[in-house]
Short mmCIF file of C-alpha atoms in Angstrom, two decimals:
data_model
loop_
_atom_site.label_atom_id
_atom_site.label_comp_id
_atom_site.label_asym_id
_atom_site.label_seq_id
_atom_site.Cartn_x
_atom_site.Cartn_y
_atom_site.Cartn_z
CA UNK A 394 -15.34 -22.28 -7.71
CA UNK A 395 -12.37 -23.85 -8.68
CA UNK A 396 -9.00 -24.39 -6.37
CA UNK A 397 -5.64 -23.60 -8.06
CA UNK A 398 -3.00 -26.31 -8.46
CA UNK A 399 0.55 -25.90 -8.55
CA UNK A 400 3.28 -28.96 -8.32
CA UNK A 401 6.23 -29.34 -6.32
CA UNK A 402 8.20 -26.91 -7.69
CA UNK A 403 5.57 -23.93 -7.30
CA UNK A 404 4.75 -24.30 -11.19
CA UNK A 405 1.30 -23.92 -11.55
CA UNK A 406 -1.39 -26.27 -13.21
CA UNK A 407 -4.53 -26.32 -14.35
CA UNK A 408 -7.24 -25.41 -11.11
CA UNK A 409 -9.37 -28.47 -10.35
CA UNK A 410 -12.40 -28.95 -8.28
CA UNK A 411 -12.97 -28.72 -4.46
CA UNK A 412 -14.03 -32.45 -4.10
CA UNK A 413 -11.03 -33.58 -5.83
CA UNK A 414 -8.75 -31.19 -3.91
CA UNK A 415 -10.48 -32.54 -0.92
CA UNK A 416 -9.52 -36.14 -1.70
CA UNK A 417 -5.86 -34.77 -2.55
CA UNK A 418 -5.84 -33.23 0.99
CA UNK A 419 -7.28 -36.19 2.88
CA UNK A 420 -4.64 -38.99 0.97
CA UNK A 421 -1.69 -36.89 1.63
CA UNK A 422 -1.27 -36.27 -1.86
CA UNK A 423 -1.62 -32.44 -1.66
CA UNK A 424 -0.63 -29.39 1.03
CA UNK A 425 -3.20 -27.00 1.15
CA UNK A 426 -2.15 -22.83 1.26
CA UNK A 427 -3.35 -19.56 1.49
CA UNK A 428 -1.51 -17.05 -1.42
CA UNK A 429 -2.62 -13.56 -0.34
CA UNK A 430 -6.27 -15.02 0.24
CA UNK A 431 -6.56 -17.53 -2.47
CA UNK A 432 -6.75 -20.58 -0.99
CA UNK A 433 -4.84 -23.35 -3.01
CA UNK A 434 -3.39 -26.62 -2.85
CA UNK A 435 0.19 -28.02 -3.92
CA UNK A 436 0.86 -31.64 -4.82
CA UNK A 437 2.86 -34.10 -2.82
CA UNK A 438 3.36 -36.18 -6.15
CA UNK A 439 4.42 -36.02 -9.95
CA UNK A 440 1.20 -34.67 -11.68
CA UNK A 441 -0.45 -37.69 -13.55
CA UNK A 442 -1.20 -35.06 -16.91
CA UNK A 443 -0.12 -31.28 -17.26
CA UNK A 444 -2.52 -30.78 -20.18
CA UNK A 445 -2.83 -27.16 -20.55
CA UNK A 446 -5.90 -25.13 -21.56
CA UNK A 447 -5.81 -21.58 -22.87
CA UNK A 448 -6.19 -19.63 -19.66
CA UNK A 449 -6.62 -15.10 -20.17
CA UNK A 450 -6.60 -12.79 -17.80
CA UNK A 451 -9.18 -9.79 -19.27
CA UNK A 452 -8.25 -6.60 -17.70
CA UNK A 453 -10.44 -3.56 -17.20
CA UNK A 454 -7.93 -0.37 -16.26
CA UNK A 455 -9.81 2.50 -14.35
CA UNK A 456 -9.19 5.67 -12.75
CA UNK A 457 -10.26 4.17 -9.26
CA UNK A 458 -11.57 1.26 -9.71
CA UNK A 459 -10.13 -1.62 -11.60
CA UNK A 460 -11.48 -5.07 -12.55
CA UNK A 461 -9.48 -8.51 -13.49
CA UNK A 462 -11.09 -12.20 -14.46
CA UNK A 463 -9.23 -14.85 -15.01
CA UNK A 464 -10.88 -17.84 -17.20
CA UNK A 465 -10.61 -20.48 -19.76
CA UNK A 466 -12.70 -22.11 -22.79
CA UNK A 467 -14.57 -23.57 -20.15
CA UNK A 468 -14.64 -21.73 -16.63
CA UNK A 469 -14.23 -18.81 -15.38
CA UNK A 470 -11.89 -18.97 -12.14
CA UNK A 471 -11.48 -16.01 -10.30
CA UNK A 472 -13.18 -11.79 -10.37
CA UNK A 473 -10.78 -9.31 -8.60
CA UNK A 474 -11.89 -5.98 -8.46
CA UNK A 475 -8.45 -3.96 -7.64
CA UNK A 476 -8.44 -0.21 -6.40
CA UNK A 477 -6.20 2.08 -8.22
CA UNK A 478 -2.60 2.82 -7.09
CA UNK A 479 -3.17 6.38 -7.03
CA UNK A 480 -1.51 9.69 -4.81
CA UNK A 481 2.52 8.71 -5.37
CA UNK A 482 2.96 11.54 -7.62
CA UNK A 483 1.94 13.65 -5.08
CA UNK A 484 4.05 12.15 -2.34
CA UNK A 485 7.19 12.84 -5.14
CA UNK A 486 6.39 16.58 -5.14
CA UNK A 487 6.01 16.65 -1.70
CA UNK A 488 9.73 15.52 -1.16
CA UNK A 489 11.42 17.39 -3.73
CA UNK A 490 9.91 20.65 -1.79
CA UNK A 491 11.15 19.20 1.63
CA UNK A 492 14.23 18.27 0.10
CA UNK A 493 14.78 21.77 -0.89
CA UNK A 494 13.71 23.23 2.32
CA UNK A 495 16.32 21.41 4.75
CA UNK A 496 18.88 23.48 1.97
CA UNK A 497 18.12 26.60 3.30
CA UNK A 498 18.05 25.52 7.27
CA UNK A 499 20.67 23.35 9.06
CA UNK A 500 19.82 20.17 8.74
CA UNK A 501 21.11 17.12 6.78
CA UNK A 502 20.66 17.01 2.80
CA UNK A 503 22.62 16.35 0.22
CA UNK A 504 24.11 18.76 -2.79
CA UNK A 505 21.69 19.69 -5.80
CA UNK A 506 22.34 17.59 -8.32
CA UNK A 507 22.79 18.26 -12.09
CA UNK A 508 19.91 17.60 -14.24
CA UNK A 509 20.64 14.65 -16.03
CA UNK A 510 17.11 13.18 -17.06
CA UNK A 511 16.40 15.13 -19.48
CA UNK A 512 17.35 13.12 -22.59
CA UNK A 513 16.06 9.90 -20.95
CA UNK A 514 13.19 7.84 -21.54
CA UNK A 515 11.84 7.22 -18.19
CA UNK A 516 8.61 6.84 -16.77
CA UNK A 517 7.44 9.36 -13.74
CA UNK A 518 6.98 7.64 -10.26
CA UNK A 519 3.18 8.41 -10.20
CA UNK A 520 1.95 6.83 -13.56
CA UNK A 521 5.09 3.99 -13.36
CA UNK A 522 2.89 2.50 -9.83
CA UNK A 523 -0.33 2.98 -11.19
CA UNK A 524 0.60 0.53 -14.27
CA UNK A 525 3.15 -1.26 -12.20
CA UNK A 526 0.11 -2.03 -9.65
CA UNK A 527 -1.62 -3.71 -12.99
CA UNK A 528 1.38 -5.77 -13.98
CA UNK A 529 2.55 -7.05 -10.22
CA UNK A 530 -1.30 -8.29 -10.24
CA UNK A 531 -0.98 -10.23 -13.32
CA UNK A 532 2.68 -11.92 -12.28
CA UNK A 533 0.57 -13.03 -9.02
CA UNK A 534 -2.02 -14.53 -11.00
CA UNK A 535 0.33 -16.31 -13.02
CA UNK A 536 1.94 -17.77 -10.12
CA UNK A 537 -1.55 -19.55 -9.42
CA UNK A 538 -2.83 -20.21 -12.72
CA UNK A 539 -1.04 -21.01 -16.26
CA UNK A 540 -1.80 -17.85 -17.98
CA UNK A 541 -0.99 -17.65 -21.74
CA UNK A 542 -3.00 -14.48 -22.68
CA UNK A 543 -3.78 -11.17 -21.38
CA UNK A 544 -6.77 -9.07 -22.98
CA UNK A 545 -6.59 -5.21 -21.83
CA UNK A 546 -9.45 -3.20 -22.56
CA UNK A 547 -7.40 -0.12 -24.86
CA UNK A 548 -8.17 3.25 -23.04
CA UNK A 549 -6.73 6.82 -24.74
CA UNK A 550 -5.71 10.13 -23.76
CA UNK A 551 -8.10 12.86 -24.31
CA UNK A 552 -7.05 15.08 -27.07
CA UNK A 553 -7.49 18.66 -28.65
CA UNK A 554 -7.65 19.05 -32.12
CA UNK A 555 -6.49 22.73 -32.26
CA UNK A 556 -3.48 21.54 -30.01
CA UNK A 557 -0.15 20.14 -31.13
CA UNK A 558 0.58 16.40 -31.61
CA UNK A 559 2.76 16.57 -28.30
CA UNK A 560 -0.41 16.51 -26.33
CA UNK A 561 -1.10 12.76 -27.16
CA UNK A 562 2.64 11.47 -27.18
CA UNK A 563 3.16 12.90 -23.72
CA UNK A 564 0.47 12.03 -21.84
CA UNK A 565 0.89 9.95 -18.42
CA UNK A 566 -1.84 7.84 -19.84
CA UNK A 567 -0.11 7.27 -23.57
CA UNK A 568 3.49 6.82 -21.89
CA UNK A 569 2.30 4.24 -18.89
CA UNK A 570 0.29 2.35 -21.20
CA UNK A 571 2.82 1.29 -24.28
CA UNK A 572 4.90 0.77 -20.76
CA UNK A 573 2.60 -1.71 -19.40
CA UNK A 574 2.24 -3.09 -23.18
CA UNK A 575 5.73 -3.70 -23.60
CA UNK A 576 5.96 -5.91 -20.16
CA UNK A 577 3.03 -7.85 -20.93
CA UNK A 578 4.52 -9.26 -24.34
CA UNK A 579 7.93 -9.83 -22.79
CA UNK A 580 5.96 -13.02 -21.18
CA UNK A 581 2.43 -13.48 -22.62
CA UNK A 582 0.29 -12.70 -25.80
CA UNK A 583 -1.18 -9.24 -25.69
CA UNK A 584 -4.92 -8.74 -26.90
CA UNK A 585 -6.73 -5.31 -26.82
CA UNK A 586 -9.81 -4.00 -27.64
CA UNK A 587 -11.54 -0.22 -27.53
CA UNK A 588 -14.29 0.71 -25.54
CA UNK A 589 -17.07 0.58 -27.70
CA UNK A 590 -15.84 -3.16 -28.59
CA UNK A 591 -16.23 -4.30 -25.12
CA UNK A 592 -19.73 -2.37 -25.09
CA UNK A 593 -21.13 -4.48 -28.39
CA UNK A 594 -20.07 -7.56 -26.85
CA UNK A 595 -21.77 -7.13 -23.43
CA UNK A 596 -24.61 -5.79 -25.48
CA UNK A 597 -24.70 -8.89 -27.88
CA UNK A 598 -24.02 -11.20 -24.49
CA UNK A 599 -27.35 -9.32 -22.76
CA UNK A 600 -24.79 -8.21 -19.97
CA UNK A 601 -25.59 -4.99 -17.77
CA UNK A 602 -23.01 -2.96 -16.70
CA UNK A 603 -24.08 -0.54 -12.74
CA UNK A 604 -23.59 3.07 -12.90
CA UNK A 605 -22.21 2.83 -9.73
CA UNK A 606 -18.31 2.59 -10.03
CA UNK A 607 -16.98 2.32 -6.69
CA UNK A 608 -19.64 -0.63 -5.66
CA UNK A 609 -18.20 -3.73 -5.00
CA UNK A 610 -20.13 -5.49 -6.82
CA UNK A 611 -19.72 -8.00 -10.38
CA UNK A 612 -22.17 -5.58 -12.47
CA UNK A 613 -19.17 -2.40 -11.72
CA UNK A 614 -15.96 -3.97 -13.53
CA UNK A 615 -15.88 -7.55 -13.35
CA UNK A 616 -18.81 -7.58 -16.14
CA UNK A 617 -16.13 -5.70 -18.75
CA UNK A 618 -13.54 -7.64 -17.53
CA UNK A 619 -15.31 -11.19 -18.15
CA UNK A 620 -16.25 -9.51 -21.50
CA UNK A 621 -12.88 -9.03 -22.65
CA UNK A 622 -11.54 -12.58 -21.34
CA UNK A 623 -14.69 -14.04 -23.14
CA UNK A 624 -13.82 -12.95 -26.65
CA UNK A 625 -10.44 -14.09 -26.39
CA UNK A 626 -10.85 -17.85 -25.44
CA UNK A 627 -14.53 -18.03 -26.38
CA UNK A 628 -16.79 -20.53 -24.42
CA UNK A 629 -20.12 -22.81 -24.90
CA UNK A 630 -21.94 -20.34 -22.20
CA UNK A 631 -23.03 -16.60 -22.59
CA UNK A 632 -23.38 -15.79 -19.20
CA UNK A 633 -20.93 -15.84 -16.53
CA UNK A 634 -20.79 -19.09 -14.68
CA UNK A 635 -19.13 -17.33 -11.30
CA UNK A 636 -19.70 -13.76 -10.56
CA UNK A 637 -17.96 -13.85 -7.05
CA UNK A 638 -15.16 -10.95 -6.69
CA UNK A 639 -12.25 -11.09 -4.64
CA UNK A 640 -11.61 -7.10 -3.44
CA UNK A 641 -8.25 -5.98 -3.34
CA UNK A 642 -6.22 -2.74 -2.85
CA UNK A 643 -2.37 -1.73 -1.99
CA UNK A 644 -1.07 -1.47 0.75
CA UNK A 645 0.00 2.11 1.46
CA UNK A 646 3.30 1.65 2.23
CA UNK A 647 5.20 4.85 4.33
CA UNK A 648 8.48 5.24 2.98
CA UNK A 649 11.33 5.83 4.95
CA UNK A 650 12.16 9.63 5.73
CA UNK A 651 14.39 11.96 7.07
CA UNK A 652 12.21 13.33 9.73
CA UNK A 653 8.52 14.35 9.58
CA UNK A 654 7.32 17.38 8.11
CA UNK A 655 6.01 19.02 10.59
CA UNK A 656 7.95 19.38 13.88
CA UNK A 657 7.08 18.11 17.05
CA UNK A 658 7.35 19.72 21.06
CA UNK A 659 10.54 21.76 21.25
CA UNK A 660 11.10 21.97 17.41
CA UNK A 661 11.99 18.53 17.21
CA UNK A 662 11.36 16.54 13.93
CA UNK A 663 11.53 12.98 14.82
CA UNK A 664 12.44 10.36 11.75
CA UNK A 665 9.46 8.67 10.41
CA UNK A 666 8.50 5.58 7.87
CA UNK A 667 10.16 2.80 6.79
CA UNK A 668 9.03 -1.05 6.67
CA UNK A 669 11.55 -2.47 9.53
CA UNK A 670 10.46 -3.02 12.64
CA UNK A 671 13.42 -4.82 14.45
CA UNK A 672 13.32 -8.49 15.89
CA UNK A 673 13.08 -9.45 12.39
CA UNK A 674 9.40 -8.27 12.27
CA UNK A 675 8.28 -6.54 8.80
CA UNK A 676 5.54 -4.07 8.25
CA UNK A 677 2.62 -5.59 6.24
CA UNK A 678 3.06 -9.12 7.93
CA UNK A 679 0.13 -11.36 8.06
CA UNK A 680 -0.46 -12.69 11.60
CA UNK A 681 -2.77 -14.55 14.01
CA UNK A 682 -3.92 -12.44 16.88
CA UNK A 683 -5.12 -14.05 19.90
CA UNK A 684 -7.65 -11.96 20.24
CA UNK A 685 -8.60 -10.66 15.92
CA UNK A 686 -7.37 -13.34 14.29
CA UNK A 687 -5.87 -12.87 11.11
CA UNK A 688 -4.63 -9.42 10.89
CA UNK A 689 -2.01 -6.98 9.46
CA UNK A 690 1.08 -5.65 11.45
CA UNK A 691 1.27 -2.07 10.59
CA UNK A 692 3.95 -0.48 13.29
CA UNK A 693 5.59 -0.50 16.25
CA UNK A 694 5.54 2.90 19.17
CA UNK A 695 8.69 3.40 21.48
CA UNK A 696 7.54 1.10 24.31
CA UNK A 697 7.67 -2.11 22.02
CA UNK A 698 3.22 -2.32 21.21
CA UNK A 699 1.92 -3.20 18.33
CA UNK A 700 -0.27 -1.26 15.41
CA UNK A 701 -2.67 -3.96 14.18
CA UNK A 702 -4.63 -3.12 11.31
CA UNK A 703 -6.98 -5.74 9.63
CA UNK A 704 -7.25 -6.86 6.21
CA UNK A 705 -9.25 -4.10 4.65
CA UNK A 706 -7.25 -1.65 6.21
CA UNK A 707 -9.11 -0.41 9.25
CA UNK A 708 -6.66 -0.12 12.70
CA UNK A 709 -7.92 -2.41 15.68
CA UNK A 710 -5.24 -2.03 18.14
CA UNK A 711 -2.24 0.39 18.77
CA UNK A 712 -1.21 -1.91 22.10
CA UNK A 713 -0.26 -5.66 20.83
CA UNK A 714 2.06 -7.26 22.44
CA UNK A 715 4.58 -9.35 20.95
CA UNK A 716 3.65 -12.59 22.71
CA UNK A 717 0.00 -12.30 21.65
CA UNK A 718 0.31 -12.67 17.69
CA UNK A 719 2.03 -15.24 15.41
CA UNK A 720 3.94 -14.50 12.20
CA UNK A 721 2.70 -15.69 9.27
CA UNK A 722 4.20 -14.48 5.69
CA UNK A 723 4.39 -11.15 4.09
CA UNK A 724 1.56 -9.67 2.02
CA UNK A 725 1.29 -8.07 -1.32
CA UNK A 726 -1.84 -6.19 -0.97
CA UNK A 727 -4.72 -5.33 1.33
CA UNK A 728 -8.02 -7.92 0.50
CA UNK A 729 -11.20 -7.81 1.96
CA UNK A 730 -12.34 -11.85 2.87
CA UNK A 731 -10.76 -14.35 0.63
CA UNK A 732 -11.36 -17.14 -1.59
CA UNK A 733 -12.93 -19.12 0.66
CA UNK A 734 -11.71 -22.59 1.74
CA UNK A 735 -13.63 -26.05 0.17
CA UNK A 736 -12.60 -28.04 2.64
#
């Protein structure tokens, strides 16, 4: 395992080894940090070489499951297996029918609006956060390690040959993927290979890929992932030299709305969602419990507890009191464990 570097100004460098980081820590001459699990150190001093190696990020897309390796000529540094963003176009639907409902009752909505999207390239929400899920994941690995290439494994839309040529070009899967293509370039180089590429070189490497998708396990994603970051920077070893995988997913954040769907005793529909909690306390906080340690604030009921949840999503506690946890940052995603500590 390898610890990523970054200097004073948050720009990251090349990882480096858990003795030296160790030595770093103990002479004052680095700060150690968590970055949404990772742990990581940042230098104290001017960095005596920033020699940079070709670092590539390979990147397996799935339907639910979703793997990402980051490694060099040398190493490989870090196996995430993601879970898809998936349900948000659901959640759209589901609003425009509310949003028409409270039209026909009295309650408080706004006019109909004219269509206007119709001659507009635009993206719809569902298939924009499953690809936007992908990219926010690469920026966050780029804020730990120098990344100058991404390799995406190239996945296409099913087609019909009796049908029209429409029912390629407007596919969610055709649309969010030049999307996602067109972002990546904007900051590094774009690689991509088909399918059956990535399935000749983990044949050629001797490399077994599990049947079983959702297992969290190296052999699910990681393996096709490694693959792809392999035959873009190469390397003097065949097999992977760290098949560890960091497991994350999003968070499911509840956006603000008007009022809940259903209503409550006496007819009432009460407003529900949103991320603010008051006192300057955030939903999807990291903080230290007394009591479960590092956990994830979630909520807050009308007599000022808590909703606790931990970092893989399960709920502990419904009645925290302020005084018993400690803020700690913000978090990007859910993660089960971490990148564990070397010192």
């Amino acid at each position: 395992m390898f610890v990523p570097v970054v200097d004073k100004n948050q720009n990251p460098l090349m990882p480096t080894k858990p003795s030296r980081a160790r030595k770093w820590i103990r002479d004052k001459k680095a700060t150690p940090f968590w970055k949404n699990g990772v742990f990581c150190v940042r230098l104290n001093v001017d960095p005596s070489d920033r020699y940079f190696q070709e670092i590539v990020v390979g990147v397996d897309p799935g339907s639910k499951k979703e793997g990402f390796t980051v490694k060099s000529e040398a190493h490989t540094y870090l196996n995430i297996q993601a879970d898809a963003h998936r349900g948000v176009g659901k959640k759209v639907e589901k609003r425009r029918e509310l949003r028409r409902g409270r039209r026909s009752r009295k309650s408080p909505n706004r006019k109909h609006k004219q269509h206007n999207l119709s001659n507009r390239e635009r993206i719809p929400a569902g298939t924009r956060a499953r690809w936007d899920w992908k990219l926010r994941i690469l920026q966050w690995l780029s804020k730990l390690y120098p990344v100058t290439h991404v390799c995406v494994e190239d996945i296409k839309a099913r087609t019909v040959p009796s049908a029209k040529k429409w029912n390629q070009s407007f596919s969610p899967l055709e649309v969010g993927k030049q999307w996602f293509y067109t972002e990546i370039r904007k900051r590094w180089a774009l690689l991509t290979l088909q399918g059956w590429q990535t399935k000749e070189i983990r044949d050629r490497l001797g490399l077994k890929k599990s049947s079983k998708k959702l297992a969290e396990t190296f052999d699910a994603h990681c393996v096709d992932s490694w693959c792809l970051a392999y035959h873009s920077v190469g390397g003097d070893h065949s097999i992977p030299d760290n098949t560890d995988i960091f497991c994350i997913s999003p968070i499911p954040i509840r956006r603000r709305e008007l009022h809940r769907q259903n209503p409550q005793k006496g007819g009432k529909r009460p407003r529900y969602g949103g991320t603010v909690l008051g006192d300057g306390l955030i939903k999807n906080t990291l903080i230290k419990h007394v009591k479960h340690g590092l956990t994830r604030l979630a909520g807050i009921n009308g007599k000022g507890l808590f909703s606790i949840y931990s970092l893989d999503g399960k709920r502990l506690t419904t009645g925290a009191k302020r005084t018993d946890f400690q803020v700690l940052t913000r978090l990007n995603f859910n993660y089960k464990g971490g990148v564990s500590s070397p010192c």
